[in-house]
Amino acid sequence: MIEDEKTAATIDMAEDAAPAGSDPIAEDRLARLEAELAEAKSALLYAHAEAQNVRRRAEKEAVDARAYAATAFARDLLSVADNLSRGLDAIPAELRDDEKMKGLVAGLEATGRELDSVFQRHGITRMTVMGETLDPNRHQAMFEVPSDEKPGTVVQEMQAGYMIKDRLLRPALVGVAKAG
């Protein structure tokens, strides 16, 4: 009887190892396993691609954060630069020539140059707007002026506009030509 059990076990093992096409159940199981394997490979590829995309996005966000971290601080410093410039422009010529005031004026001008230098080191640049066509992404039109210039051309700058690297920090406040 033990030999019959061994023979039966051998026959069962031979049936499991039989070539495909001889057993429809084995073929169905093989097809199901191949489909699962293909699905797992596809899911692995998608997961790998998504991980790469997340890594790239994180790297770009880190670069942007470093480049534009000082934006709010720079925006606040623009009012200091504006006030310093207004103060220097308000000094009359006779006070500039006065021996008592020359040191003060020279100090204020040096402060203005240093502030411009700091802005430049950090990628903050003043926009040149006079004569340009109005660009609502860079300029804020405050009024229109009858002019011989082409309508829509910037003819007056009320407040300077600034960029930080390639982004707008503050739009220029401008007057625009209109048909006269």
mmCIF file with all atom_site columns, N, CA, C and O in Angstrom, residues 92-128:
data_model
loop_
_atom_site.group_PDB
_atom_site.id
_atom_site.type_symbol
_atom_site.label_atom_id
_atom_site.label_alt_id
_atom_site.label_comp_id
_atom_site.label_asym_id
_atom_site.label_entity_id
_atom_site.label_seq_id
_atom_site.pdbx_PDB_ins_code
_atom_site.Cartn_x
_atom_site.Cartn_y
_atom_site.Cartn_z
_atom_site.occupancy
_atom_site.B_iso_or_equiv
_atom_site.pdbx_formal_charge
_atom_site.auth_seq_id
_atom_site.auth_comp_id
_atom_site.auth_asym_id
_atom_site.auth_atom_id
_atom_site.pdbx_PDB_model_num
ATOM 1   N N  . PRO A 1 92  ? 18.311 121.008 -2.050  1.00 0.00 ? 92  PRO A N  1
ATOM 2   C CA . PRO A 1 92  ? 18.541 122.051 -3.060  1.00 0.00 ? 92  PRO A CA 1
ATOM 3   C C  . PRO A 1 92  ? 20.031 122.201 -3.388  1.00 0.00 ? 92  PRO A C  1
ATOM 4   O O  . PRO A 1 92  ? 20.906 121.843 -2.591  1.00 0.00 ? 92  PRO A O  1
ATOM 5   N N  . ALA A 1 93  ? 20.311 122.722 -4.567  1.00 0.00 ? 93  ALA A N  1
ATOM 6   C CA . ALA A 1 93  ? 21.691 122.868 -5.051  1.00 0.00 ? 93  ALA A CA 1
ATOM 7   C C  . ALA A 1 93  ? 22.523 123.735 -4.120  1.00 0.00 ? 93  ALA A C  1
ATOM 8   O O  . ALA A 1 93  ? 23.702 123.448 -3.882  1.00 0.00 ? 93  ALA A O  1
ATOM 9   N N  . GLU A 1 94  ? 21.929 124.798 -3.546  1.00 0.00 ? 94  GLU A N  1
ATOM 10  C CA . GLU A 1 94  ? 22.713 125.671 -2.665  1.00 0.00 ? 94  GLU A CA 1
ATOM 11  C C  . GLU A 1 94  ? 23.148 124.948 -1.393  1.00 0.00 ? 94  GLU A C  1
ATOM 12  O O  . GLU A 1 94  ? 24.226 125.220 -0.850  1.00 0.00 ? 94  GLU A O  1
ATOM 13  N N  . LEU A 1 95  ? 22.334 124.006 -0.893  1.00 0.00 ? 95  LEU A N  1
ATOM 14  C CA . LEU A 1 95  ? 22.749 123.227 0.281   1.00 0.00 ? 95  LEU A CA 1
ATOM 15  C C  . LEU A 1 95  ? 23.821 122.199 -0.095  1.00 0.00 ? 95  LEU A C  1
ATOM 16  O O  . LEU A 1 95  ? 24.676 121.870 0.729   1.00 0.00 ? 95  LEU A O  1
ATOM 17  N N  . ARG A 1 96  ? 23.769 121.681 -1.307  1.00 0.00 ? 96  ARG A N  1
ATOM 18  C CA . ARG A 1 96  ? 24.788 120.733 -1.760  1.00 0.00 ? 96  ARG A CA 1
ATOM 19  C C  . ARG A 1 96  ? 26.164 121.401 -1.829  1.00 0.00 ? 96  ARG A C  1
ATOM 20  O O  . ARG A 1 96  ? 27.173 120.759 -1.610  1.00 0.00 ? 96  ARG A O  1
ATOM 21  N N  . ASP A 1 97  ? 26.167 122.697 -2.151  1.00 0.00 ? 97  ASP A N  1
ATOM 22  C CA . ASP A 1 97  ? 27.428 123.438 -2.266  1.00 0.00 ? 97  ASP A CA 1
ATOM 23  C C  . ASP A 1 97  ? 27.914 123.974 -0.927  1.00 0.00 ? 97  ASP A C  1
ATOM 24  O O  . ASP A 1 97  ? 29.075 124.370 -0.809  1.00 0.00 ? 97  ASP A O  1
ATOM 25  N N  . ASP A 1 98  ? 27.035 123.995 0.081   1.00 0.00 ? 98  ASP A N  1
ATOM 26  C CA . ASP A 1 98  ? 27.391 124.510 1.413   1.00 0.00 ? 98  ASP A CA 1
ATOM 27  C C  . ASP A 1 98  ? 28.410 123.569 2.059   1.00 0.00 ? 98  ASP A C  1
ATOM 28  O O  . ASP A 1 98  ? 28.213 122.350 2.115   1.00 0.00 ? 98  ASP A O  1
ATOM 29  N N  . GLU A 1 99  ? 29.512 124.116 2.526   1.00 0.00 ? 99  GLU A N  1
ATOM 30  C CA . GLU A 1 99  ? 30.580 123.317 3.141   1.00 0.00 ? 99  GLU A CA 1
ATOM 31  C C  . GLU A 1 99  ? 30.086 122.520 4.344   1.00 0.00 ? 99  GLU A C  1
ATOM 32  O O  . GLU A 1 99  ? 30.566 121.416 4.600   1.00 0.00 ? 99  GLU A O  1
ATOM 33  N N  . LYS A 1 100 ? 29.146 123.052 5.091   1.00 0.00 ? 100 LYS A N  1
ATOM 34  C CA . LYS A 1 100 ? 28.631 122.358 6.283   1.00 0.00 ? 100 LYS A CA 1
ATOM 35  C C  . LYS A 1 100 ? 27.789 121.134 5.897   1.00 0.00 ? 100 LYS A C  1
ATOM 36  O O  . LYS A 1 100 ? 27.709 120.176 6.648   1.00 0.00 ? 100 LYS A O  1
ATOM 37  N N  . MET A 1 101 ? 27.151 121.174 4.723   1.00 0.00 ? 101 MET A N  1
ATOM 38  C CA . MET A 1 101 ? 26.235 120.106 4.312   1.00 0.00 ? 101 MET A CA 1
ATOM 39  C C  . MET A 1 101 ? 26.897 119.072 3.390   1.00 0.00 ? 101 MET A C  1
ATOM 40  O O  . MET A 1 101 ? 26.331 118.008 3.170   1.00 0.00 ? 101 MET A O  1
ATOM 41  N N  . LYS A 1 102 ? 28.056 119.379 2.838   1.00 0.00 ? 102 LYS A N  1
ATOM 42  C CA . LYS A 1 102 ? 28.691 118.471 1.871   1.00 0.00 ? 102 LYS A CA 1
ATOM 43  C C  . LYS A 1 102 ? 28.927 117.078 2.452   1.00 0.00 ? 102 LYS A C  1
ATOM 44  O O  . LYS A 1 102 ? 28.709 116.079 1.784   1.00 0.00 ? 102 LYS A O  1
ATOM 45  N N  . GLY A 1 103 ? 29.352 117.003 3.696   1.00 0.00 ? 103 GLY A N  1
ATOM 46  C CA . GLY A 1 103 ? 29.596 115.703 4.332   1.00 0.00 ? 103 GLY A CA 1
ATOM 47  C C  . GLY A 1 103 ? 28.313 114.894 4.467   1.00 0.00 ? 103 GLY A C  1
ATOM 48  O O  . GLY A 1 103 ? 28.296 113.682 4.204   1.00 0.00 ? 103 GLY A O  1
ATOM 49  N N  . LEU A 1 104 ? 27.224 115.567 4.863   1.00 0.00 ? 104 LEU A N  1
ATOM 50  C CA . LEU A 1 104 ? 25.931 114.887 5.002   1.00 0.00 ? 104 LEU A CA 1
ATOM 51  C C  . LEU A 1 104 ? 25.445 114.374 3.650   1.00 0.00 ? 104 LEU A C  1
ATOM 52  O O  . LEU A 1 104 ? 25.028 113.214 3.511   1.00 0.00 ? 104 LEU A O  1
ATOM 53  N N  . VAL A 1 105 ? 25.528 115.235 2.643   1.00 0.00 ? 105 VAL A N  1
ATOM 54  C CA . VAL A 1 105 ? 25.079 114.845 1.302   1.00 0.00 ? 105 VAL A CA 1
ATOM 55  C C  . VAL A 1 105 ? 25.928 113.689 0.782   1.00 0.00 ? 105 VAL A C  1
ATOM 56  O O  . VAL A 1 105 ? 25.401 112.718 0.236   1.00 0.00 ? 105 VAL A O  1
ATOM 57  N N  . ALA A 1 106 ? 27.240 113.776 0.961   1.00 0.00 ? 106 ALA A N  1
ATOM 58  C CA . ALA A 1 106 ? 28.130 112.695 0.503   1.00 0.00 ? 106 ALA A CA 1
ATOM 59  C C  . ALA A 1 106 ? 27.800 111.387 1.226   1.00 0.00 ? 106 ALA A C  1
ATOM 60  O O  . ALA A 1 106 ? 27.808 110.316 0.613   1.00 0.00 ? 106 ALA A O  1
ATOM 61  N N  . GLY A 1 107 ? 27.504 111.449 2.506   1.00 0.00 ? 107 GLY A N  1
ATOM 62  C CA . GLY A 1 107 ? 27.144 110.252 3.271   1.00 0.00 ? 107 GLY A CA 1
ATOM 63  C C  . GLY A 1 107 ? 25.840 109.635 2.793   1.00 0.00 ? 107 GLY A C  1
ATOM 64  O O  . GLY A 1 107 ? 25.726 108.407 2.672   1.00 0.00 ? 107 GLY A O  1
ATOM 65  N N  . LEU A 1 108 ? 24.848 110.480 2.501   1.00 0.00 ? 108 LEU A N  1
ATOM 66  C CA . LEU A 1 108 ? 23.565 109.970 1.998   1.00 0.00 ? 108 LEU A CA 1
ATOM 67  C C  . LEU A 1 108 ? 23.739 109.348 0.611   1.00 0.00 ? 108 LEU A C  1
ATOM 68  O O  . LEU A 1 108 ? 23.154 108.297 0.321   1.00 0.00 ? 108 LEU A O  1
ATOM 69  N N  . GLU A 1 109 ? 24.530 109.970 -0.229  1.00 0.00 ? 109 GLU A N  1
ATOM 70  C CA . GLU A 1 109 ? 24.780 109.405 -1.564  1.00 0.00 ? 109 GLU A CA 1
ATOM 71  C C  . GLU A 1 109 ? 25.525 108.073 -1.466  1.00 0.00 ? 109 GLU A C  1
ATOM 72  O O  . GLU A 1 109 ? 25.221 107.135 -2.200  1.00 0.00 ? 109 GLU A O  1
ATOM 73  N N  . ALA A 1 110 ? 26.484 107.989 -0.547  1.00 0.00 ? 110 ALA A N  1
ATOM 74  C CA . ALA A 1 110 ? 27.220 106.732 -0.346  1.00 0.00 ? 110 ALA A CA 1
ATOM 75  C C  . ALA A 1 110 ? 26.278 105.640 0.161   1.00 0.00 ? 110 ALA A C  1
ATOM 76  O O  . ALA A 1 110 ? 26.381 104.475 -0.252  1.00 0.00 ? 110 ALA A O  1
ATOM 77  N N  . THR A 1 111 ? 25.358 106.014 1.025   1.00 0.00 ? 111 THR A N  1
ATOM 78  C CA . THR A 1 111 ? 24.365 105.045 1.527   1.00 0.00 ? 111 THR A CA 1
ATOM 79  C C  . THR A 1 111 ? 23.496 104.544 0.382   1.00 0.00 ? 111 THR A C  1
ATOM 80  O O  . THR A 1 111 ? 23.207 103.340 0.281   1.00 0.00 ? 111 THR A O  1
ATOM 81  N N  . GLY A 1 112 ? 23.085 105.442 -0.497  1.00 0.00 ? 112 GLY A N  1
ATOM 82  C CA . GLY A 1 112 ? 22.286 105.054 -1.664  1.00 0.00 ? 112 GLY A CA 1
ATOM 83  C C  . GLY A 1 112 ? 23.047 104.101 -2.579  1.00 0.00 ? 112 GLY A C  1
ATOM 84  O O  . GLY A 1 112 ? 22.487 103.103 -3.056  1.00 0.00 ? 112 GLY A O  1
ATOM 85  N N  . ARG A 1 113 ? 24.337 104.388 -2.815  1.00 0.00 ? 113 ARG A N  1
ATOM 86  C CA . ARG A 1 113 ? 25.149 103.497 -3.662  1.00 0.00 ? 113 ARG A CA 1
ATOM 87  C C  . ARG A 1 113 ? 25.312 102.123 -3.008  1.00 0.00 ? 113 ARG A C  1
ATOM 88  O O  . ARG A 1 113 ? 25.257 101.091 -3.681  1.00 0.00 ? 113 ARG A O  1
ATOM 89  N N  . GLU A 1 114 ? 25.510 102.098 -1.700  1.00 0.00 ? 114 GLU A N  1
ATOM 90  C CA . GLU A 1 114 ? 25.661 100.819 -0.987  1.00 0.00 ? 114 GLU A CA 1
ATOM 91  C C  . GLU A 1 114 ? 24.364 100.000 -1.044  1.00 0.00 ? 114 GLU A C  1
ATOM 92  O O  . GLU A 1 114 ? 24.394 98.788  -1.243  1.00 0.00 ? 114 GLU A O  1
ATOM 93  N N  . LEU A 1 115 ? 23.243 100.679 -0.892  1.00 0.00 ? 115 LEU A N  1
ATOM 94  C CA . LEU A 1 115 ? 21.950 99.988  -0.981  1.00 0.00 ? 115 LEU A CA 1
ATOM 95  C C  . LEU A 1 115 ? 21.763 99.407  -2.382  1.00 0.00 ? 115 LEU A C  1
ATOM 96  O O  . LEU A 1 115 ? 21.336 98.250  -2.530  1.00 0.00 ? 115 LEU A O  1
ATOM 97  N N  . ASP A 1 116 ? 22.113 100.169 -3.403  1.00 0.00 ? 116 ASP A N  1
ATOM 98  C CA . ASP A 1 116 ? 22.030 99.660  -4.782  1.00 0.00 ? 116 ASP A CA 1
ATOM 99  C C  . ASP A 1 116 ? 22.948 98.453  -4.970  1.00 0.00 ? 116 ASP A C  1
ATOM 100 O O  . ASP A 1 116 ? 22.588 97.477  -5.638  1.00 0.00 ? 116 ASP A O  1
ATOM 101 N N  . SER A 1 117 ? 24.125 98.501  -4.383  1.00 0.00 ? 117 SER A N  1
ATOM 102 C CA . SER A 1 117 ? 25.080 97.400  -4.476  1.00 0.00 ? 117 SER A CA 1
ATOM 103 C C  . SER A 1 117 ? 24.525 96.136  -3.805  1.00 0.00 ? 117 SER A C  1
ATOM 104 O O  . SER A 1 117 ? 24.645 95.026  -4.334  1.00 0.00 ? 117 SER A O  1
ATOM 105 N N  . VAL A 1 118 ? 23.913 96.309  -2.646  1.00 0.00 ? 118 VAL A N  1
ATOM 106 C CA . VAL A 1 118 ? 23.315 95.162  -1.936  1.00 0.00 ? 118 VAL A CA 1
ATOM 107 C C  . VAL A 1 118 ? 22.181 94.581  -2.768  1.00 0.00 ? 118 VAL A C  1
ATOM 108 O O  . VAL A 1 118 ? 22.060 93.353  -2.906  1.00 0.00 ? 118 VAL A O  1
ATOM 109 N N  . PHE A 1 119 ? 21.352 95.446  -3.337  1.00 0.00 ? 119 PHE A N  1
ATOM 110 C CA . PHE A 1 119 ? 20.272 94.966  -4.197  1.00 0.00 ? 119 PHE A CA 1
ATOM 111 C C  . PHE A 1 119 ? 20.843 94.149  -5.350  1.00 0.00 ? 119 PHE A C  1
ATOM 112 O O  . PHE A 1 119 ? 20.366 93.062  -5.653  1.00 0.00 ? 119 PHE A O  1
ATOM 113 N N  . GLN A 1 120 ? 21.865 94.661  -5.988  1.00 0.00 ? 120 GLN A N  1
ATOM 114 C CA . GLN A 1 120 ? 22.451 93.980  -7.133  1.00 0.00 ? 120 GLN A CA 1
ATOM 115 C C  . GLN A 1 120 ? 23.028 92.618  -6.748  1.00 0.00 ? 120 GLN A C  1
ATOM 116 O O  . GLN A 1 120 ? 22.870 91.638  -7.479  1.00 0.00 ? 120 GLN A O  1
ATOM 117 N N  . ARG A 1 121 ? 23.686 92.535  -5.607  1.00 0.00 ? 121 ARG A N  1
ATOM 118 C CA . ARG A 1 121 ? 24.259 91.250  -5.158  1.00 0.00 ? 121 ARG A CA 1
ATOM 119 C C  . ARG A 1 121 ? 23.186 90.196  -4.938  1.00 0.00 ? 121 ARG A C  1
ATOM 120 O O  . ARG A 1 121 ? 23.443 89.006  -5.048  1.00 0.00 ? 121 ARG A O  1
ATOM 121 N N  . HIS A 1 122 ? 21.981 90.635  -4.612  1.00 0.00 ? 122 HIS A N  1
ATOM 122 C CA . HIS A 1 122 ? 20.898 89.690  -4.333  1.00 0.00 ? 122 HIS A CA 1
ATOM 123 C C  . HIS A 1 122 ? 19.901 89.575  -5.485  1.00 0.00 ? 122 HIS A C  1
ATOM 124 O O  . HIS A 1 122 ? 18.799 89.051  -5.306  1.00 0.00 ? 122 HIS A O  1
ATOM 125 N N  . GLY A 1 123 ? 20.300 90.059  -6.661  1.00 0.00 ? 123 GLY A N  1
ATOM 126 C CA . GLY A 1 123 ? 19.473 89.877  -7.857  1.00 0.00 ? 123 GLY A CA 1
ATOM 127 C C  . GLY A 1 123 ? 18.285 90.808  -7.942  1.00 0.00 ? 123 GLY A C  1
ATOM 128 O O  . GLY A 1 123 ? 17.338 90.521  -8.671  1.00 0.00 ? 123 GLY A O  1
ATOM 129 N N  . ILE A 1 124 ? 18.319 91.923  -7.226  1.00 0.00 ? 124 ILE A N  1
ATOM 130 C CA . ILE A 1 124 ? 17.219 92.882  -7.255  1.00 0.00 ? 124 ILE A CA 1
ATOM 131 C C  . ILE A 1 124 ? 17.632 94.012  -8.195  1.00 0.00 ? 124 ILE A C  1
ATOM 132 O O  . ILE A 1 124 ? 18.635 94.683  -7.965  1.00 0.00 ? 124 ILE A O  1
ATOM 133 N N  . THR A 1 125 ? 16.859 94.183  -9.264  1.00 0.00 ? 125 THR A N  1
ATOM 134 C CA . THR A 1 125 ? 17.206 95.191  -10.261 1.00 0.00 ? 125 THR A CA 1
ATOM 135 C C  . THR A 1 125 ? 16.046 96.138  -10.494 1.00 0.00 ? 125 THR A C  1
ATOM 136 O O  . THR A 1 125 ? 14.877 95.746  -10.434 1.00 0.00 ? 125 THR A O  1
ATOM 137 N N  . ARG A 1 126 ? 16.407 97.388  -10.751 1.00 0.00 ? 126 ARG A N  1
ATOM 138 C CA . ARG A 1 126 ? 15.410 98.409  -11.059 1.00 0.00 ? 126 ARG A CA 1
ATOM 139 C C  . ARG A 1 126 ? 15.049 98.277  -12.538 1.00 0.00 ? 126 ARG A C  1
ATOM 140 O O  . ARG A 1 126 ? 15.929 98.137  -13.392 1.00 0.00 ? 126 ARG A O  1
ATOM 141 N N  . MET A 1 127 ? 13.767 98.345  -12.840 1.00 0.00 ? 127 MET A N  1
ATOM 142 C CA . MET A 1 127 ? 13.316 98.240  -14.226 1.00 0.00 ? 127 MET A CA 1
ATOM 143 C C  . MET A 1 127 ? 13.426 99.601  -14.908 1.00 0.00 ? 127 MET A C  1
ATOM 144 O O  . MET A 1 127 ? 13.164 100.632 -14.281 1.00 0.00 ? 127 MET A O  1
ATOM 145 N N  . THR A 1 128 ? 13.782 99.586  -16.174 1.00 0.00 ? 128 THR A N  1
ATOM 146 C CA . THR A 1 128 ? 13.760 100.783 -17.005 1.00 0.00 ? 128 THR A CA 1
ATOM 147 C C  . THR A 1 128 ? 12.447 100.748 -17.765 1.00 0.00 ? 128 THR A C  1
ATOM 148 O O  . THR A 1 128 ? 12.186 99.796  -18.504 1.00 0.00 ? 128 THR A O  1
#
